[in-house]
């Protein structure tokens, strides 16, 4: 739990300290990847449970891409309890926007 909170705190710190990108005054921050078990998915929200039991929520936007490997898929292809990775960026309202949602297949 502390590791996830520390990662999120570092993400927020980087987001607040980064220079402006010049595009609508939004900070230019690199996406951060979170991995966990899918607990909720709908048109607007994705929730995952991390390995330490924390629930993280991400907002889906029209720019959110869903992938199975390198193939684009529809969100309906994801099932609850699937292991996924969410690449996310901080939104202006201090939430996390999902950029890429990727199904993690066991190898």
Coordinates of N, CA, C and O in Angstrom, one line a residue, residues 8 11 32-38 40-50 54-61 64 84-90 95-101:
X8 N 2.1 7.3 -6.4 CA 1.1 8.3 -6.7 C 1.6 9.7 -6.3 O 1.4 10.7 -7.0
X11 N 4.1 10.9 -8.7 CA 3.4 11.3 -9.9 C 2.8 12.7 -9.8 O 3.0 13.5 -10.6
X32 N 2.1 7.5 -16.5 CA 2.6 6.5 -15.5 C 1.8 5.3 -15.7 O 0.6 5.3 -15.9
X33 N 2.4 4.1 -15.5 CA 1.7 2.8 -15.7 C 1.4 2.2 -14.4 O 2.2 2.1 -13.5
X34 N 0.1 1.8 -14.2 CA -0.4 1.1 -13.0 C -0.9 -0.2 -13.5 O -1.5 -0.4 -14.5
X35 N -0.6 -1.3 -12.7 CA -1.0 -2.6 -13.0 C -1.9 -3.2 -11.9 O -1.6 -2.9 -10.8
X36 N -2.9 -4.0 -12.3 CA -3.7 -4.6 -11.3 C -4.8 -5.4 -11.9 O -4.8 -5.7 -13.1
X37 N -5.8 -5.8 -11.1 CA -6.9 -6.6 -11.5 C -8.1 -5.7 -11.8 O -8.4 -4.9 -11.0
X38 N -8.7 -5.9 -12.9 CA -9.9 -5.1 -13.3 C -11.0 -5.4 -12.4 O -11.5 -6.5 -12.2
X40 N -13.8 -2.7 -12.3 CA -14.9 -2.0 -12.9 C -14.5 -1.5 -14.3 O -13.4 -1.0 -14.4
X41 N -15.4 -1.6 -15.3 CA -15.1 -1.0 -16.6 C -16.5 -0.6 -17.2 O -17.4 -1.4 -17.2
X42 N -16.5 0.7 -17.6 CA -17.7 1.1 -18.3 C -17.2 2.3 -19.2 O -16.0 2.4 -19.4
X43 N -18.2 3.0 -19.8 CA -17.8 4.0 -20.8 C -16.9 5.1 -20.2 O -16.2 5.8 -21.0
X44 N -17.1 5.4 -18.9 CA -16.4 6.5 -18.3 C -15.3 6.2 -17.3 O -14.4 7.0 -17.1
X45 N -15.4 5.0 -16.6 CA -14.5 4.7 -15.5 C -13.9 3.3 -15.7 O -14.6 2.4 -16.1
X46 N -12.6 3.2 -15.3 CA -12.0 1.9 -15.1 C -11.4 1.9 -13.7 O -10.8 2.9 -13.3
X47 N -11.7 0.8 -13.0 CA -11.1 0.7 -11.7 C -10.3 -0.6 -11.6 O -10.7 -1.6 -12.1
X48 N -9.1 -0.5 -11.0 CA -8.3 -1.7 -10.8 C -7.9 -1.8 -9.4 O -7.9 -0.8 -8.6
X49 N -7.7 -3.0 -9.0 CA -7.2 -3.3 -7.6 C -5.7 -3.7 -7.8 O -5.3 -4.6 -8.5
X50 N -4.9 -2.9 -7.1 CA -3.4 -3.2 -7.1 C -3.0 -4.4 -6.3 O -3.9 -4.9 -5.5
X54 N -5.2 -1.7 -3.0 CA -5.7 -0.4 -3.2 C -6.6 -0.4 -4.5 O -6.2 -1.1 -5.5
X55 N -7.7 0.4 -4.5 CA -8.5 0.5 -5.7 C -8.1 1.9 -6.3 O -8.2 2.9 -5.6
X56 N -7.8 1.9 -7.6 CA -7.5 3.1 -8.3 C -8.5 3.3 -9.4 O -8.8 2.3 -10.1
X57 N -9.0 4.5 -9.6 CA -10.0 4.8 -10.6 C -9.3 5.7 -11.7 O -8.6 6.6 -11.4
X58 N -9.7 5.4 -13.0 CA -9.2 6.2 -14.1 C -10.4 6.6 -14.9 O -11.4 5.8 -15.1
X59 N -10.4 7.8 -15.5 CA -11.4 8.2 -16.4 C -11.1 7.9 -17.8 O -9.9 8.1 -18.3
X60 N -12.0 7.4 -18.5 CA -11.9 7.1 -20.0 C -12.2 8.4 -20.8 O -13.2 9.0 -20.4
X61 N -11.4 8.7 -21.8 CA -11.7 9.8 -22.6 C -11.8 9.3 -24.1 O -11.6 8.1 -24.3
X64 N -8.7 7.4 -25.1 CA -8.3 6.2 -24.4 C -8.3 5.1 -25.5 O -9.2 4.9 -26.2
X84 N -4.7 -6.2 -16.0 CA -4.5 -5.2 -17.0 C -3.4 -4.2 -16.5 O -3.1 -4.1 -15.3
X85 N -2.9 -3.4 -17.4 CA -2.0 -2.3 -17.2 C -2.7 -1.0 -17.7 O -3.3 -1.0 -18.8
X86 N -2.7 0.1 -16.9 CA -3.3 1.3 -17.4 C -2.2 2.4 -17.4 O -1.6 2.7 -16.4
X87 N -2.0 2.9 -18.6 CA -1.1 4.1 -18.7 C -1.9 5.3 -18.5 O -2.9 5.5 -19.3
X88 N -1.6 6.1 -17.6 CA -2.5 7.3 -17.2 C -1.7 8.6 -17.1 O -0.5 8.6 -16.8
X89 N -2.4 9.7 -17.3 CA -1.9 11.0 -17.2 C -2.7 11.8 -16.2 O -3.9 11.5 -16.1
X90 N -2.2 12.7 -15.5 CA -2.9 13.6 -14.6 C -3.8 14.5 -15.4 O -3.4 15.1 -16.4
X95 N -7.6 14.3 -11.4 CA -7.9 12.8 -11.5 C -6.9 12.2 -12.5 O -6.1 12.9 -13.0
X96 N -7.1 10.9 -12.7 CA -6.2 10.3 -13.7 C -7.0 9.9 -14.9 O -8.1 9.3 -14.8
X97 N -6.5 10.3 -16.1 CA -7.1 9.9 -17.4 C -6.4 8.7 -18.0 O -5.1 8.7 -18.1
X98 N -7.1 7.7 -18.3 CA -6.5 6.5 -18.9 C -6.1 6.8 -20.4 O -6.9 7.4 -21.1
X99 N -4.9 6.6 -20.7 CA -4.4 6.8 -22.1 C -4.4 5.5 -22.9 O -5.0 5.4 -23.9
X100 N -3.7 4.5 -22.3 CA -3.7 3.2 -22.9 C -4.1 2.1 -21.8 O -3.5 2.1 -20.7
X101 N -5.0 1.3 -22.2 CA -5.4 0.2 -21.3 C -5.0 -1.1 -22.0 O -5.5 -1.3 -23.1

